[in-house]
């Protein structure tokens, strides 16, 4: 069945199986800092804390067990991770548990999976500031912090990664290693696509006339925004693995 845009209104059917993994507990987590810029996030001093290494190892063991339980060979695993230090180190530990060479094509850093950039006004400030951002997200998911990214911005780039992955792989077990907000938003995107395949099309073509007033959005855009605004219900703790598709 197609909607007025010519897109199918049936649930999206993906060619691969997907898991998400939030990085293990990091130095920024322990210090209570927002580290969201690519420049800061890739610095070695903002990698995993010792507890985070253990969390990553446990996640790798859990992932291997889940693969065994559903009969998926490790050889079909593709690990795609954010280039930030904390996610790169997490992905490296998981690959080691699975016996996958980290420098092999099966493991690849993807810029589109990076942390949500909260903007210079929040960078390197206290984690307590997240509450301010999330309150705006819930009311206006298309509104970005000054100089940063909105929920819709992150959803768009994660959808692009999903599209690329679906184009290049078939029948693979895809492990996405990323960050708290991006993985929440990604799961919101998947929940929308699960109900209606046109969701991804509507997200790509989301038009915001006035980010201060969602009533100015077209009806289909308002539906997309409504789903994105609820991303916090998909929250993951550090080191948490979750099968999403």
Short mmCIF file of C-alpha atoms in Angstrom, two decimals:
data_model
loop_
_atom_site.label_atom_id
_atom_site.label_comp_id
_atom_site.label_asym_id
_atom_site.label_seq_id
_atom_site.Cartn_x
_atom_site.Cartn_y
_atom_site.Cartn_z
CA UNK A 1 0.00 0.00 0.00
CA UNK A 2 1.30 3.47 -0.85
CA UNK A 3 0.62 6.84 0.72
CA UNK A 4 0.19 10.12 -1.14
CA UNK A 5 3.97 10.52 -1.45
CA UNK A 6 4.21 7.27 -3.39
CA UNK A 7 5.94 5.46 -0.51
CA UNK A 8 4.75 2.22 0.99
CA UNK A 9 2.78 2.59 4.22
CA UNK A 10 3.58 -0.98 5.24
CA UNK A 11 6.30 -1.76 7.84
CA UNK A 12 9.90 -1.55 6.65
CA UNK A 13 11.59 -4.91 6.09
CA UNK A 14 15.36 -4.80 6.59
CA UNK A 15 17.87 -7.14 4.98
CA UNK A 16 20.12 -7.40 8.05
CA UNK A 17 19.86 -8.00 11.79
CA UNK A 18 20.81 -5.05 14.00
CA UNK A 19 22.16 -4.60 17.50
CA UNK A 20 23.12 -1.34 19.19
CA UNK A 21 25.73 -0.92 21.89
CA UNK A 22 26.35 2.19 23.90
CA UNK A 23 30.04 2.63 24.70
CA UNK A 24 31.31 1.49 28.07
CA UNK A 25 31.67 3.91 30.96
CA UNK A 26 34.07 6.60 29.85
CA UNK A 27 36.35 9.19 31.38
CA UNK A 28 33.80 11.93 30.50
CA UNK A 29 31.12 9.86 32.27
CA UNK A 30 33.25 9.64 35.38
CA UNK A 31 34.13 13.31 35.28
CA UNK A 32 30.54 14.33 34.55
CA UNK A 33 31.47 16.19 31.38
CA UNK A 34 29.70 16.69 28.06
CA UNK A 35 32.24 15.76 25.37
CA UNK A 36 30.37 15.91 22.08
CA UNK A 37 32.59 17.60 19.49
CA UNK A 38 34.58 15.48 17.08
CA UNK A 39 37.72 17.38 18.04
CA UNK A 40 37.40 16.60 21.73
CA UNK A 41 35.76 13.21 21.39
CA UNK A 42 38.65 11.70 19.46
CA UNK A 43 41.26 12.76 22.04
CA UNK A 44 42.83 9.74 23.81
CA UNK A 45 42.22 11.24 27.24
CA UNK A 46 38.46 10.93 26.69
CA UNK A 47 38.43 7.18 26.16
CA UNK A 48 37.08 4.40 28.36
CA UNK A 49 37.43 4.23 32.12
CA UNK A 50 38.57 0.84 33.53
CA UNK A 51 34.96 -0.04 34.33
CA UNK A 52 34.05 0.75 30.72
CA UNK A 53 36.57 -1.77 29.43
CA UNK A 54 34.94 -4.45 31.56
CA UNK A 55 31.50 -3.39 30.37
CA UNK A 56 32.64 -3.65 26.76
CA UNK A 57 34.04 -7.12 27.38
CA UNK A 58 30.77 -8.23 28.99
CA UNK A 59 28.81 -6.80 26.06
CA UNK A 60 31.01 -8.74 23.65
CA UNK A 61 30.33 -11.97 25.56
CA UNK A 62 26.61 -11.28 25.58
CA UNK A 63 26.63 -10.52 21.86
CA UNK A 64 28.47 -13.76 21.10
CA UNK A 65 25.94 -15.69 23.20
CA UNK A 66 22.99 -14.09 21.41
CA UNK A 67 24.51 -14.91 18.04
CA UNK A 68 24.95 -18.54 19.08
CA UNK A 69 21.37 -18.75 20.34
CA UNK A 70 19.89 -17.68 17.01
CA UNK A 71 22.43 -19.52 14.88
CA UNK A 72 24.17 -16.50 13.38
CA UNK A 73 27.85 -17.11 12.55
CA UNK A 74 30.43 -14.63 13.82
CA UNK A 75 31.68 -14.40 10.25
CA UNK A 76 28.53 -12.48 9.32
CA UNK A 77 29.18 -9.75 11.91
CA UNK A 78 29.92 -6.22 10.76
CA UNK A 79 30.91 -3.75 13.47
CA UNK A 80 30.27 -0.11 12.67
CA UNK A 81 31.30 2.43 15.28
CA UNK A 82 31.59 6.13 16.03
CA UNK A 83 35.15 7.46 15.61
CA UNK A 84 35.18 8.90 19.15
CA UNK A 85 37.78 7.38 21.47
CA UNK A 86 35.25 5.85 23.85
CA UNK A 87 33.33 4.10 21.08
CA UNK A 88 36.43 3.03 19.16
CA UNK A 89 37.86 1.42 22.30
CA UNK A 90 34.52 -0.28 23.02
CA UNK A 91 34.32 -1.67 19.49
CA UNK A 92 37.92 -2.89 19.68
CA UNK A 93 37.22 -4.84 22.89
CA UNK A 94 34.07 -6.42 21.43
CA UNK A 95 35.91 -7.40 18.25
CA UNK A 96 38.60 -9.03 20.39
CA UNK A 97 36.00 -11.07 22.29
CA UNK A 98 34.51 -12.25 18.99
CA UNK A 99 37.91 -13.00 17.48
CA UNK A 100 37.43 -10.46 14.68
CA UNK A 101 40.57 -8.57 13.56
CA UNK A 102 39.86 -4.94 14.35
CA UNK A 103 41.74 -3.71 11.28
CA UNK A 104 39.72 -5.97 8.97
CA UNK A 105 36.91 -4.61 6.74
CA UNK A 106 34.38 -6.13 9.14
CA UNK A 107 35.16 -3.29 11.57
CA UNK A 108 34.84 0.28 10.37
CA UNK A 109 34.53 3.72 11.90
CA UNK A 110 31.58 5.64 10.46
CA UNK A 111 31.44 9.41 10.90
CA UNK A 112 27.64 9.36 10.74
CA UNK A 113 27.57 7.38 14.01
CA UNK A 114 29.40 10.08 15.98
CA UNK A 115 28.06 11.65 19.16
CA UNK A 116 25.33 14.24 18.89
CA UNK A 117 27.04 17.63 18.97
CA UNK A 118 25.40 19.75 21.63
CA UNK A 119 27.13 22.93 20.53
CA UNK A 120 29.84 25.16 22.01
CA UNK A 121 27.53 26.43 24.75
CA UNK A 122 27.45 22.96 26.31
CA UNK A 123 30.80 21.47 25.34
CA UNK A 124 32.91 20.39 28.33
CA UNK A 125 30.23 21.52 30.77
CA UNK A 126 28.44 19.41 33.38
CA UNK A 127 26.23 16.46 32.46
CA UNK A 128 23.54 18.24 34.45
CA UNK A 129 22.94 20.38 31.35
CA UNK A 130 21.48 17.38 29.51
CA UNK A 131 18.14 17.95 31.25
CA UNK A 132 17.84 21.36 29.60
CA UNK A 133 18.52 19.88 26.16
CA UNK A 134 16.11 16.98 26.58
CA UNK A 135 13.28 19.24 27.67
CA UNK A 136 13.66 21.14 24.38
CA UNK A 137 13.89 17.86 22.46
CA UNK A 138 10.55 16.72 23.81
CA UNK A 139 8.79 19.92 22.78
CA UNK A 140 10.73 20.77 19.63
CA UNK A 141 12.81 17.87 18.21
CA UNK A 142 13.67 19.95 15.15
CA UNK A 143 15.24 22.69 17.25
CA UNK A 144 19.00 22.49 17.75
CA UNK A 145 21.07 23.92 20.59
CA UNK A 146 22.98 26.96 19.34
CA UNK A 147 25.71 25.70 17.00
CA UNK A 148 24.73 22.08 17.67
CA UNK A 149 22.47 19.33 16.33
CA UNK A 150 18.77 18.76 16.79
CA UNK A 151 17.17 15.35 17.23
CA UNK A 152 16.05 15.55 13.60
CA UNK A 153 19.63 16.26 12.47
CA UNK A 154 20.93 13.14 14.20
CA UNK A 155 18.00 11.06 12.96
CA UNK A 156 18.76 12.12 9.39
CA UNK A 157 22.40 11.05 9.48
CA UNK A 158 21.64 7.77 11.23
CA UNK A 159 18.99 7.05 8.61
CA UNK A 160 21.63 7.64 5.94
CA UNK A 161 23.92 5.12 7.66
CA UNK A 162 21.05 2.62 7.81
CA UNK A 163 20.31 3.11 4.12
CA UNK A 164 23.97 2.64 3.19
CA UNK A 165 24.29 -0.47 5.35
CA UNK A 166 21.17 -1.99 3.83
CA UNK A 167 22.54 -1.30 0.36
CA UNK A 168 25.93 -2.89 0.97
CA UNK A 169 25.05 -5.91 3.13
CA UNK A 170 22.49 -8.68 3.10
CA UNK A 171 21.97 -11.23 5.86
CA UNK A 172 24.63 -9.71 8.12
CA UNK A 173 24.59 -9.14 11.86
CA UNK A 174 25.27 -5.41 12.22
CA UNK A 175 26.57 -4.07 15.52
CA UNK A 176 26.26 -0.28 15.85
CA UNK A 177 28.56 1.09 18.57
CA UNK A 178 27.68 4.66 19.38
CA UNK A 179 26.51 7.04 22.11
CA UNK A 180 23.51 7.62 24.36
CA UNK A 181 21.54 10.27 22.48
CA UNK A 182 22.30 9.03 18.95
CA UNK A 183 21.30 5.45 19.80
CA UNK A 184 18.09 6.63 21.46
CA UNK A 185 17.27 8.63 18.36
CA UNK A 186 18.21 5.73 16.06
CA UNK A 187 15.81 3.45 17.93
CA UNK A 188 13.06 6.07 17.61
CA UNK A 189 13.71 6.11 13.86
CA UNK A 190 13.47 2.31 13.71
CA UNK A 191 10.25 2.35 15.70
CA UNK A 192 8.74 4.77 13.18
CA UNK A 193 9.96 2.69 10.23
CA UNK A 194 8.61 -0.47 11.85
CA UNK A 195 5.13 1.00 11.71
CA UNK A 196 5.39 2.66 8.33
CA UNK A 197 8.09 2.45 5.67
CA UNK A 198 7.29 5.98 4.52
CA UNK A 199 8.64 7.25 7.86
CA UNK A 200 12.21 7.20 6.52
CA UNK A 201 11.14 9.12 3.43
CA UNK A 202 9.23 11.65 5.53
CA UNK A 203 12.22 12.06 7.84
CA UNK A 204 14.56 12.75 4.92
CA UNK A 205 12.16 15.34 3.56
CA UNK A 206 11.28 16.92 6.89
CA UNK A 207 10.64 20.59 6.31
CA UNK A 208 10.69 22.95 9.26
CA UNK A 209 9.27 26.38 8.53
CA UNK A 210 9.61 27.68 12.08
CA UNK A 211 11.51 25.64 14.64
CA UNK A 212 9.77 27.58 17.40
CA UNK A 213 6.32 26.38 16.36
CA UNK A 214 5.65 22.76 15.41
CA UNK A 215 2.10 23.69 14.43
CA UNK A 216 3.59 25.06 11.21
CA UNK A 217 4.79 21.62 10.18
CA UNK A 218 2.87 19.60 7.62
CA UNK A 219 0.78 16.79 9.12
CA UNK A 220 3.21 14.03 8.13
CA UNK A 221 6.12 16.09 9.49
CA UNK A 222 4.30 16.54 12.79
CA UNK A 223 3.93 12.75 13.02
CA UNK A 224 7.68 12.31 12.47
CA UNK A 225 8.47 14.99 15.05
CA UNK A 226 6.14 13.33 17.55
CA UNK A 227 8.07 10.05 17.31
CA UNK A 228 11.47 11.75 17.50
CA UNK A 229 10.43 13.75 20.55
CA UNK A 230 10.08 10.51 22.53
CA UNK A 231 13.65 9.30 21.99
CA UNK A 232 14.42 9.28 25.71
CA UNK A 233 12.24 6.20 26.23
CA UNK A 234 14.89 4.21 24.32
CA UNK A 235 17.70 5.16 26.72
CA UNK A 236 20.65 2.79 27.21
CA UNK A 237 23.04 2.65 30.13
CA UNK A 238 26.77 2.56 29.43
CA UNK A 239 27.88 -0.77 28.00
CA UNK A 240 24.31 -1.89 27.28
CA UNK A 241 23.73 -4.13 24.24
CA UNK A 242 20.29 -4.31 22.68
CA UNK A 243 18.95 -6.10 19.64
CA UNK A 244 16.75 -3.64 17.76
CA UNK A 245 15.77 -5.44 14.56
#
